[in-house]
Coordinates of C-alpha atoms in Angstrom, one line a residue:
M204 CA 138.4 71.5 82.7
K205 CA 140.1 74.9 83.1
H206 CA 138.0 78.1 83.7
R207 CA 134.8 76.1 84.4
V208 CA 132.0 77.4 86.5
A209 CA 129.0 75.8 88.1
R210 CA 126.8 76.0 84.9
H211 CA 129.4 74.0 82.9
F212 CA 129.4 71.2 85.5
E213 CA 125.6 71.2 85.5
D214 CA 125.6 70.6 81.7
M215 CA 128.1 67.8 82.0
L216 CA 126.1 66.1 84.8
Q217 CA 123.1 66.0 82.5
C218 CA 124.9 64.3 79.7
S219 CA 127.2 62.1 81.9
I220 CA 124.9 59.1 82.3
P221 CA 125.1 57.9 78.6
A222 CA 128.8 58.9 78.5
F223 CA 129.8 56.7 81.5
E224 CA 127.6 53.7 80.5
G225 CA 129.6 50.6 79.7
L226 CA 133.0 52.0 80.8
F227 CA 133.2 50.0 84.0
P228 CA 132.4 46.4 85.1
A229 CA 128.8 45.6 85.4
E230 CA 128.7 45.8 89.2
H231 CA 130.3 49.2 89.3
D232 CA 128.6 50.4 86.2
D233 CA 125.2 50.1 87.8
I234 CA 126.4 51.9 91.0
I235 CA 127.8 54.8 89.0
R236 CA 124.7 55.1 86.8
V237 CA 122.4 55.3 89.8
L238 CA 124.7 57.8 91.5
L239 CA 124.7 60.1 88.5
F240 CA 120.9 59.9 88.3
R241 CA 120.5 60.7 92.0
L242 CA 122.8 63.6 91.7
A243 CA 120.9 65.0 88.7
E244 CA 117.6 64.3 90.4
W245 CA 118.5 66.2 93.6
H246 CA 120.0 69.1 91.7
A247 CA 116.9 69.5 89.6
L248 CA 114.7 69.5 92.7
A249 CA 116.9 71.9 94.6
K250 CA 116.9 74.5 91.7
L251 CA 113.1 74.6 91.2
R252 CA 111.8 78.2 91.1
L253 CA 108.4 77.1 92.6
H254 CA 108.1 74.7 95.5
T255 CA 105.2 73.1 97.3
D256 CA 105.0 71.0 100.4
G257 CA 105.0 67.9 98.1
S258 CA 108.1 69.0 96.1
L259 CA 110.0 69.7 99.3
Q260 CA 109.2 66.3 100.6
L261 CA 110.5 64.8 97.4
L262 CA 113.7 66.9 97.8
D263 CA 114.1 65.4 101.3
H264 CA 113.6 61.9 100.0
A265 CA 115.9 62.5 97.1
L266 CA 118.6 63.6 99.5
K267 CA 118.2 60.3 101.5
A268 CA 118.5 58.3 98.3
L269 CA 121.5 60.3 97.2
A270 CA 123.2 59.9 100.6
A271 CA 122.7 56.1 100.5
Q272 CA 124.1 55.8 97.0
L273 CA 127.1 58.0 97.9
R274 CA 128.0 55.7 100.8
K275 CA 127.5 52.6 98.5
F276 CA 129.8 54.2 95.9
E277 CA 132.4 55.0 98.5
R278 CA 132.3 51.5 100.1
I279 CA 132.2 49.4 97.0
T280 CA 133.4 51.2 93.9
C281 CA 136.0 53.5 95.4
N282 CA 137.7 50.6 97.3
A283 CA 137.9 48.5 94.1
F284 CA 140.1 51.1 92.2
Q285 CA 143.4 52.6 93.1
T286 CA 143.3 56.3 92.1
R287 CA 146.2 58.8 92.0
E288 CA 146.8 62.4 91.2
L289 CA 146.7 63.6 87.6
P290 CA 150.1 64.5 86.1
S291 CA 149.1 68.2 86.1
E292 CA 148.2 68.0 89.8
T293 CA 151.6 66.3 90.6
A294 CA 153.5 69.0 88.6
A295 CA 151.6 71.8 90.4
R296 CA 152.3 70.3 93.8
R297 CA 156.0 69.9 92.9
R298 CA 156.2 73.6 91.8
R299 CA 154.7 74.7 95.1
Q300 CA 157.2 72.6 97.0
E301 CA 160.1 74.1 95.0
M302 CA 158.9 77.6 95.7
N303 CA 158.8 76.9 99.5
V304 CA 162.3 78.0 100.5
T305 CA 161.8 76.6 104.0
S306 CA 161.7 73.0 102.9
S307 CA 165.1 71.4 102.7
R308 CA 164.2 68.8 100.2
I309 CA 161.2 67.8 98.1
Q310 CA 159.0 65.1 99.7
D311 CA 157.3 62.4 97.6
P312 CA 157.8 63.8 94.0
G313 CA 155.6 61.0 92.6
A314 CA 151.8 60.9 92.2
R315 CA 150.0 60.6 95.5
P316 CA 147.0 58.4 96.1
K317 CA 143.6 60.2 95.9
T318 CA 140.5 58.9 97.7
F319 CA 136.9 59.9 97.7
N320 CA 136.1 62.0 100.8
L321 CA 132.5 62.4 102.0
L322 CA 133.6 64.4 105.1
T323 CA 133.4 67.8 103.5
Y324 CA 131.2 70.8 104.1
K325 CA 129.6 70.6 100.6
F326 CA 128.2 67.2 101.4
H327 CA 127.2 68.3 104.9
A328 CA 125.3 71.4 103.6
L329 CA 123.0 69.3 101.4
G330 CA 120.9 68.5 104.4
D331 CA 120.1 72.1 105.0
Y332 CA 118.5 72.9 101.7
V333 CA 114.9 72.0 102.6
N334 CA 114.9 74.1 105.8
T335 CA 116.6 76.9 104.0
I336 CA 114.0 77.0 101.2
K337 CA 111.3 77.0 103.8
M338 CA 112.8 79.9 105.6
F339 CA 114.2 82.1 102.8
G340 CA 112.4 80.9 99.6
T341 CA 113.6 79.1 96.5
T342 CA 117.3 79.0 95.7
D343 CA 117.1 81.2 92.6
S344 CA 116.5 84.2 94.9
Y345 CA 120.0 84.0 96.4
T346 CA 122.1 81.8 94.1
T347 CA 125.5 83.1 92.9
Q348 CA 124.5 82.2 89.3
I349 CA 122.7 85.6 89.1
G350 CA 125.9 87.5 89.7
E351 CA 127.8 85.1 87.3
S352 CA 125.4 85.8 84.5
A353 CA 125.6 89.6 85.0
H354 CA 129.4 89.4 85.1
R355 CA 129.4 87.6 81.7
L356 CA 127.6 90.5 80.1
I357 CA 130.0 93.1 81.6
K358 CA 133.0 91.1 80.4
K359 CA 131.5 91.0 76.9
F360 CA 131.1 94.8 77.0
Y361 CA 134.6 95.2 78.3
G362 CA 136.1 93.6 75.2
S363 CA 134.5 96.3 73.0
T364 CA 136.1 99.2 75.0
N365 CA 139.4 100.9 74.3
K366 CA 140.3 100.5 78.0
K367 CA 140.0 104.2 78.7
D368 CA 137.2 105.7 80.8
I369 CA 135.8 102.2 81.2
A370 CA 132.9 102.9 83.4
K371 CA 131.4 105.5 81.0
Q372 CA 131.8 103.2 78.0
L373 CA 130.3 100.2 79.8
A374 CA 127.3 102.3 80.8
R375 CA 126.7 103.4 77.2
Q376 CA 126.9 99.9 75.9
E377 CA 124.4 98.7 78.6
R378 CA 121.9 101.4 77.6
R379 CA 122.3 100.5 74.0
H380 CA 121.8 96.8 74.7
T381 CA 118.7 97.6 76.8
H382 CA 117.1 99.7 74.0
T383 CA 117.9 97.0 71.4
R384 CA 116.3 94.3 73.6
R385 CA 113.2 96.4 74.2
Q386 CA 112.8 97.1 70.5
H387 CA 113.2 93.4 69.7
Q388 CA 110.6 92.5 72.3
A389 CA 108.1 95.0 70.8
E390 CA 108.6 93.5 67.4
N391 CA 108.3 89.9 68.6
P392 CA 105.5 89.7 71.1
L393 CA 105.6 85.8 71.1
E394 CA 108.8 85.9 73.0
V395 CA 107.6 88.1 75.9
G396 CA 103.8 87.8 75.7
L397 CA 103.3 91.6 75.1
D398 CA 101.2 93.3 72.5
K399 CA 102.7 94.5 69.3
N400 CA 103.3 98.0 70.7
G401 CA 104.9 96.7 73.8
L402 CA 104.3 100.0 75.6
D403 CA 101.4 99.5 78.0
G404 CA 102.6 96.0 79.1
S405 CA 99.2 94.4 78.6
L406 CA 99.4 90.7 78.2
Q407 CA 97.7 88.7 75.4
E408 CA 97.6 85.1 74.6
P409 CA 100.5 84.4 72.3
P410 CA 100.2 82.0 69.3
R411 CA 101.0 78.4 70.1
H412 CA 103.8 78.3 67.5
A413 CA 105.4 80.5 65.0
T414 CA 107.5 80.1 61.8
A415 CA 109.2 82.6 59.5
Q416 CA 106.8 83.9 56.9
S417 CA 109.6 84.7 54.4
T418 CA 109.5 83.2 50.9
V419 CA 113.2 83.2 50.5
N420 CA 113.7 79.6 51.7
T421 CA 111.7 77.5 49.3
T422 CA 111.9 74.1 47.8
N423 CA 110.6 72.3 44.7
L424 CA 108.6 69.6 46.4
V425 CA 108.0 67.7 43.1
K426 CA 111.7 67.6 42.3
L427 CA 112.6 66.7 45.9
L428 CA 110.3 63.6 45.7
S429 CA 111.4 62.6 42.2
D430 CA 115.1 62.8 43.1
N431 CA 114.7 60.7 46.2
Q432 CA 112.0 58.2 45.0
D433 CA 114.1 55.2 46.3
D434 CA 114.4 56.8 49.8
P435 CA 112.2 55.0 52.4
A436 CA 111.5 58.4 54.0
V437 CA 109.4 59.6 51.0
K438 CA 107.4 56.4 50.6
D439 CA 103.7 57.3 50.1
F440 CA 104.6 61.0 50.8
V441 CA 101.8 62.6 48.9
F442 CA 99.1 60.2 50.1
K443 CA 100.1 60.7 53.8
L444 CA 100.2 64.4 53.3
R445 CA 96.7 64.5 51.8
D446 CA 95.4 62.3 54.6
H447 CA 96.9 64.5 57.2
L448 CA 95.6 67.8 55.7
L449 CA 92.1 66.3 55.2
T450 CA 92.1 65.1 58.8
R451 CA 92.7 68.6 60.0
L452 CA 90.3 70.2 57.6
H453 CA 87.5 68.0 58.7
G454 CA 88.2 68.7 62.4
Y455 CA 88.9 65.2 63.5
E456 CA 90.7 64.8 66.8
Y457 CA 94.3 63.6 66.5
D458 CA 94.7 60.1 68.0
G459 CA 98.1 59.2 66.5
D460 CA 96.9 57.3 63.5
E461 CA 96.1 59.2 60.3
R462 CA 92.7 58.6 58.9
H463 CA 92.5 57.2 55.3
F464 CA 90.4 59.0 52.8
S465 CA 89.1 57.8 49.4
D466 CA 90.5 58.9 46.0
A467 CA 87.5 61.2 45.5
E468 CA 88.2 63.0 48.8
H469 CA 91.9 63.3 47.9
N470 CA 90.8 65.0 44.6
D471 CA 88.8 67.5 46.5
L472 CA 92.1 68.8 48.0
E473 CA 94.1 70.9 45.6
L474 CA 97.7 71.5 46.4
E475 CA 98.9 74.7 44.9
N476 CA 102.3 75.7 43.6
L477 CA 104.2 72.6 44.7
N478 CA 107.3 73.7 42.8
R479 CA 107.8 76.6 45.2
I480 CA 106.9 75.5 48.7
P481 CA 108.2 77.8 51.6
V482 CA 110.4 75.8 54.0
P483 CA 111.0 77.8 57.2
K484 CA 114.4 77.3 58.8
R485 CA 113.2 78.0 62.4
L486 CA 110.3 76.8 64.5
R487 CA 109.4 78.5 67.7
V488 CA 107.0 76.7 70.2
A489 CA 105.5 78.6 73.1
Y490 CA 104.5 76.9 76.3
T491 CA 103.7 77.5 79.9
T492 CA 106.3 76.4 82.4
Y493 CA 105.8 74.5 85.6
D494 CA 106.0 77.8 87.6
I495 CA 103.4 79.6 85.5
R496 CA 105.7 81.5 83.2
R497 CA 105.8 81.8 79.5
D498 CA 108.7 80.4 77.6
Q499 CA 109.5 79.2 74.1
D500 CA 111.8 76.7 72.4
S501 CA 113.5 77.8 69.2
M502 CA 114.4 74.8 66.9
S503 CA 116.0 74.3 63.6
P504 CA 114.4 71.4 61.7
G505 CA 116.7 69.1 59.7
N506 CA 119.5 69.5 62.2
G507 CA 118.5 66.7 64.6
C508 CA 115.8 68.7 66.5
A509 CA 113.3 66.5 68.3
V510 CA 109.9 67.4 69.8
I511 CA 107.5 65.8 72.2
T512 CA 103.7 65.6 72.0
L513 CA 101.2 64.3 74.4
S514 CA 100.6 60.5 74.1
R515 CA 97.2 59.4 73.0
E516 CA 97.6 55.9 74.6
D517 CA 95.2 55.2 77.5
T518 CA 96.5 51.8 78.6
S519 CA 97.8 51.3 82.1
G520 CA 101.5 52.2 82.4
A521 CA 101.6 53.9 79.0
H522 CA 104.4 56.4 78.4
P523 CA 103.2 60.0 78.8
F524 CA 104.8 61.4 75.6
W525 CA 105.4 60.6 72.0
Y526 CA 108.7 61.6 70.3
A527 CA 109.5 62.7 66.8
R528 CA 112.5 64.1 64.9
V529 CA 111.5 67.1 62.7
L530 CA 112.9 66.7 59.2
R531 CA 111.2 69.7 57.5
I532 CA 108.6 72.4 57.9
F533 CA 106.3 72.9 54.9
Q534 CA 103.9 75.7 54.4
I535 CA 101.5 74.1 51.9
P536 CA 99.1 76.3 49.9
I537 CA 95.8 74.4 49.6
R538 CA 92.3 74.8 48.4
H539 CA 89.6 72.4 49.7
V540 CA 86.7 72.0 47.3
G541 CA 83.8 69.5 47.0
P542 CA 80.7 68.8 48.9
N543 CA 82.5 68.4 52.3
S544 CA 84.4 71.7 52.1
K545 CA 83.7 74.4 54.7
D546 CA 85.9 77.0 53.1
Q547 CA 87.0 76.9 49.4
S548 CA 89.3 79.9 49.7
L549 CA 93.1 79.5 49.2
R550 CA 94.9 79.1 52.5
T551 CA 98.3 78.0 53.8
M552 CA 98.7 75.1 56.2
E553 CA 101.8 74.4 58.1
V554 CA 102.9 70.8 58.6
L555 CA 105.9 69.1 60.2
W556 CA 107.4 66.2 58.3
V557 CA 108.7 64.0 61.1
R558 CA 110.4 60.6 61.7
W559 CA 108.7 58.9 64.7
L560 CA 110.5 57.3 67.6
G561 CA 109.0 54.6 69.8
V562 CA 109.6 53.7 73.4
E563 CA 112.2 50.9 73.9
P564 CA 110.2 47.6 74.6
D565 CA 110.9 45.6 77.8
Y566 CA 112.8 48.6 79.3
H567 CA 111.7 50.1 82.6
W568 CA 112.5 53.7 83.3
G569 CA 111.6 56.0 86.2
F570 CA 112.8 57.6 89.4
K571 CA 112.6 54.3 91.3
E572 CA 114.7 52.5 88.8
A573 CA 117.0 55.6 88.4
R574 CA 116.9 55.2 84.6
L575 CA 116.3 57.7 81.9
P576 CA 113.5 57.0 79.3
K577 CA 114.9 55.2 76.2
V578 CA 113.5 55.6 72.7
G579 CA 114.5 54.5 69.2
F580 CA 113.5 55.1 65.6
I581 CA 110.6 53.0 64.3
P582 CA 111.8 50.6 61.5
D583 CA 111.0 51.8 58.0
S584 CA 109.0 48.6 57.4
D585 CA 106.3 50.2 59.6
E586 CA 104.1 52.5 57.5
N587 CA 104.0 54.9 60.4
A588 CA 107.8 55.4 60.6
F589 CA 107.5 58.7 58.8
G590 CA 104.5 61.0 58.9
F591 CA 103.2 64.5 59.4
L592 CA 102.4 66.4 62.6
D593 CA 100.4 69.5 63.3
P594 CA 102.8 72.1 64.8
S595 CA 100.1 73.2 67.3
L596 CA 100.3 69.7 68.9
V597 CA 103.9 70.1 69.8
I598 CA 104.4 70.6 73.6
R599 CA 108.1 71.7 73.3
G600 CA 111.4 70.5 72.1
C601 CA 113.4 67.8 73.8
H602 CA 117.0 66.7 74.1
L603 CA 117.8 63.2 72.9
I604 CA 121.2 61.7 73.8
P605 CA 122.5 58.7 71.8
V606 CA 123.0 55.5 73.8
F607 CA 126.7 55.3 72.9
A608 CA 127.1 51.9 74.5
G609 CA 124.5 50.5 72.1
G610 CA 126.3 51.7 69.0
C611 CA 124.8 52.3 65.5
T612 CA 122.7 50.0 63.3
D613 CA 121.5 49.9 59.7
T614 CA 118.5 47.6 60.4
L615 CA 116.1 50.5 61.1
M616 CA 116.4 51.9 57.6
K617 CA 118.5 50.8 54.6
P618 CA 122.1 52.1 54.8
G619 CA 123.1 55.2 52.9
P620 CA 122.2 58.9 52.8
S621 CA 118.6 59.7 53.3
L622 CA 116.3 62.6 53.9
G623 CA 115.4 60.9 57.2
R624 CA 119.0 61.2 58.5
L625 CA 121.3 64.0 59.2
A626 CA 123.7 65.1 56.5
G627 CA 126.7 62.7 56.3
E628 CA 125.0 59.9 58.2
T629 CA 124.6 56.5 56.6
D630 CA 123.1 54.6 59.6
D631 CA 121.2 55.3 62.8
W632 CA 121.9 55.2 66.5
S633 CA 120.2 52.1 67.9
S634 CA 118.4 54.1 70.6
F635 CA 118.4 57.4 72.5
Y636 CA 118.1 58.5 76.1
V637 CA 115.6 61.3 76.8
N638 CA 117.3 63.9 78.9
I639 CA 114.7 64.7 81.5
F640 CA 117.1 67.0 83.3
A641 CA 117.5 69.4 80.4
D642 CA 115.9 72.2 82.4
R643 CA 113.5 72.7 85.3
D644 CA 110.3 72.5 83.2
M645 CA 111.3 69.3 81.5
F646 CA 112.1 67.7 84.8
A647 CA 108.8 68.8 86.2
R648 CA 106.9 67.3 83.3
F649 CA 108.5 63.9 83.7
A650 CA 108.2 64.1 87.5
G651 CA 104.5 65.1 87.3
I652 CA 104.9 67.9 89.8
G653 CA 104.2 70.9 87.6
I654 CA 100.9 72.9 87.3
G655 CA 98.6 70.9 85.0
H656 CA 101.2 68.1 84.5
E657 CA 99.2 65.6 86.7
A658 CA 97.0 64.8 83.8
Q659 CA 100.0 63.3 82.0
F660 CA 100.7 60.9 84.8
N661 CA 97.4 59.3 85.7
N662 CA 99.2 56.1 86.6
M663 CA 102.1 57.6 88.4
K664 CA 102.3 58.8 92.0
P665 CA 104.5 61.8 92.7
A666 CA 106.0 59.9 95.7
D667 CA 107.3 57.3 93.2
M668 CA 110.0 59.6 92.0
A669 CA 111.9 59.6 95.3
G670 CA 113.0 56.1 94.6
A671 CA 113.5 53.2 96.9
L672 CA 116.7 53.1 98.9
T673 CA 118.4 49.8 99.0
E674 CA 119.2 48.3 102.4
N675 CA 122.9 48.8 102.9
E676 CA 124.3 47.6 106.2
G677 CA 126.4 50.3 107.8
D678 CA 124.9 53.1 105.8
G679 CA 123.2 54.6 108.7
V680 CA 119.8 54.7 106.9
S681 CA 116.9 53.0 108.6
S682 CA 114.6 50.6 106.9
E683 CA 111.8 53.1 107.0
E684 CA 113.9 55.6 105.1
D685 CA 115.0 52.8 102.7
T686 CA 111.5 52.2 101.4
M687 CA 110.1 55.7 101.0
D688 CA 107.2 54.3 99.0
Y689 CA 104.2 56.3 100.2
D690 CA 102.1 59.2 99.2
S691 CA 102.0 62.0 101.8
S692 CA 98.7 63.3 100.5
D693 CA 97.0 60.1 101.7
F694 CA 98.3 60.6 105.3
D695 CA 96.0 62.2 107.8
A696 CA 97.2 62.7 111.4
D697 CA 93.7 62.6 112.9
D698 CA 92.9 59.4 111.1
A699 CA 96.2 57.9 112.2
A700 CA 95.5 58.8 115.8
K701 CA 92.1 57.2 115.6
S702 CA 93.3 54.0 114.0
R703 CA 96.4 53.4 116.1
P704 CA 96.2 50.8 118.8
V705 CA 95.8 52.0 122.4
T706 CA 97.9 50.5 125.1
E707 CA 96.8 49.4 128.6
V708 CA 98.9 52.2 130.1
E709 CA 96.9 54.9 128.1
V710 CA 93.6 53.4 129.2
E711 CA 94.7 53.4 132.8
V712 CA 95.9 57.0 132.7
E713 CA 92.6 58.2 131.0
D714 CA 90.6 56.4 133.7
Q715 CA 92.6 58.1 136.4
D716 CA 92.0 61.4 134.8
Q717 CA 88.3 60.8 134.7
D718 CA 88.2 59.8 138.3
T719 CA 90.2 62.9 139.2
D720 CA 87.6 65.1 137.5
E721 CA 84.8 63.4 139.3
N722 CA 86.5 63.8 142.7
E723 CA 87.1 67.5 142.1
N724 CA 83.4 68.3 141.3
P725 CA 81.4 65.5 143.0
S726 CA 78.2 67.6 143.1
D727 CA 78.4 68.6 139.5
S728 CA 79.0 65.0 138.5
Q729 CA 76.1 63.7 140.6
S730 CA 73.7 66.4 139.3
N731 CA 74.7 65.6 135.7
N732 CA 74.1 61.9 136.2
E733 CA 70.7 62.5 137.8
N734 CA 69.6 64.8 134.9
C735 CA 70.6 62.4 132.2
D736 CA 67.7 61.1 130.2
N737 CA 68.5 57.5 129.4
D738 CA 66.0 55.8 127.1
D739 CA 67.6 52.4 127.7
G740 CA 67.2 52.6 131.5
R741 CA 71.0 52.8 132.2
D742 CA 72.4 55.4 134.5
G743 CA 74.7 58.2 133.6
D744 CA 77.9 56.5 134.8
E745 CA 77.4 53.6 132.5
D746 CA 76.8 56.0 129.6
S747 CA 80.0 57.9 130.5
D748 CA 82.0 54.7 130.6
E749 CA 80.7 53.5 127.3
D750 CA 81.4 56.8 125.6
S751 CA 85.0 56.8 126.9
D752 CA 85.5 53.2 125.6
E753 CA 84.1 54.1 122.2
D754 CA 86.6 57.1 121.9
L755 CA 89.4 54.7 122.7
G756 CA 88.3 52.3 119.9
F757 CA 87.0 49.5 122.1
S758 CA 83.7 47.7 121.8
F759 CA 82.1 45.3 124.2

C-alpha cells in the first residue's frame, strides 16, 4: 500500500466487493457488502461530469444511505472485532519515540488498539458535496486528480533527461509529445471524431466499430475446426455462421435468436478463402457517453474481454443488457448468390464469435438491494451457448469480476482446454459480478440517469437507485429518510398545497382576513355585491363565501 494515490484506492474499491465476500461471518459479511456498495455508489455519483437536479437528489439520498450504513458498521461489526496496529505501524511509532530525546522511556512498545472513527473531517465534508456542486459546478473542474495526472507526465519526461538544464529538456519533450499525439489523432479519426485531415476541426460521425485491416494475422478456419472437432465450442460452427450471415444479408432485425435457413439458402452463400481468414487482434467500439462525449473501448478478443449489447427481452423486470465473452473476430469473405441475393459481389463481413452469459436465476440485484448484477456462462448443453454477434450491436466493453466465493465448476462445459476458455484454463468460474462502477458512463447506464439511457430501464425508476435505509435505532436518521422510495418528478408543490388538509385555525384566519378587507372598503364591497349578476337568485355575499369554501377544499 505504499505510494498509493486516490486513483489506486478508487480501483480497489471497485473490485473489493467480490474480494471481501465470504471472509466474515454471515451477519458481518452482509454489512460489509452493503457498506462497500454504498461507498462505490456515492463515489460514482459525486464524480459525475454532468449533473441534473435528479442526479443531485440521488447523491443526497446516497449520502443518507451511506451514513446509516457507516453507523451500523461502527455499532455492530467494529464492536465485534478487536483490531490493533499493524507491525509496520508499531515499528514506525517505536522509531519516532526513540528519536524523541525528551522522553525518558518508551511508553507501550506493543501494538495499540485501533478503532474506527467517524468523527473526522473527511466524513464531515461528505455532506457539503451537493451544495458545493450547485455553487461551483461538477467536481472534475476543481479536483486534485487533474494536477496528479499532469504530474505523472512530467515525472515520465524527467526520467528521460540527463538532469542538466531540466526545464528546457522537459519543454522539448512536451512539444514532441504534443506533435506526436496530434499526428496520431489525424491518422485515427475514430478516436477523436475529427476528419482525416484533422486540421479544420470539423466533426463527422465516426464508424460504430473498427478493426485492423491488416492481413498479417490470419487463421486457417478449416484446420481450426478439424483440430478441435470434439470441442463443444465449435459444435455446429459452420451452420451457425451461415445462419448469422444470412440473417444480416436479408436485413432481419436481431432479436437474440438466429433464424434458421434451409440447405438451399445455405448453398446460396459462398464462403471464400476459408484457409486464410483475417483475425484482427484488436476491436475498438465507439459510443456516446452519458455527458454527450465521444469515447471508445479498445479490446483484445481471446483474452477474456467481455461486451454488452442491448437486451431484446420485453418482459417486466427483464435485465437491460446481454453479456458475451468475445473469443475471436473473423473477417469472412462472402458472396451471396441465388434468387434472394441483393448484391452478388465479393464482400467482407465482420463477425464476433462469442460465448454467451446469462443472468443468474433467482438473484436480485440493484441499488435498493445493494448488489451487483451476477451473470454466468450458459451450459454447453444449450444450443445458444456459443454463437455469433454483429460488432455494430455492441454497446461497449464491460468488466466482469469472478465470484471468488462461488469457486470454479466443470459442469458448464466438459473439463479440459477449449477454444471457449482462456489459455491454460480447464474449468470455468461458476459466476461473475458485473462491475457497474468501472467508470462514470457504465454507472450511468445501470443507474438509468444518462442521456438516452432511460429507454433501457422502462421498468426502473431513477429514485430506486438511492436504496432503502434500514431503521436503525440511535442512528439519527428519521423514518422518512429511511424509506426514500419516491420519485421527485411526480411531486408538484401546487398539487400538494391543494390536496393537503386544511385545519380549523387556517379557516378562521382566512375568514378574519376577509372580514378585515370588507371593513376597510365597505362601500366598494357593497357596490360589488349590488352589481353582481346572480342567476340563481343568491346575493353576492353568499357567492363570496361559497368561492372561499371551494378554494379551501370544502363542499356543502
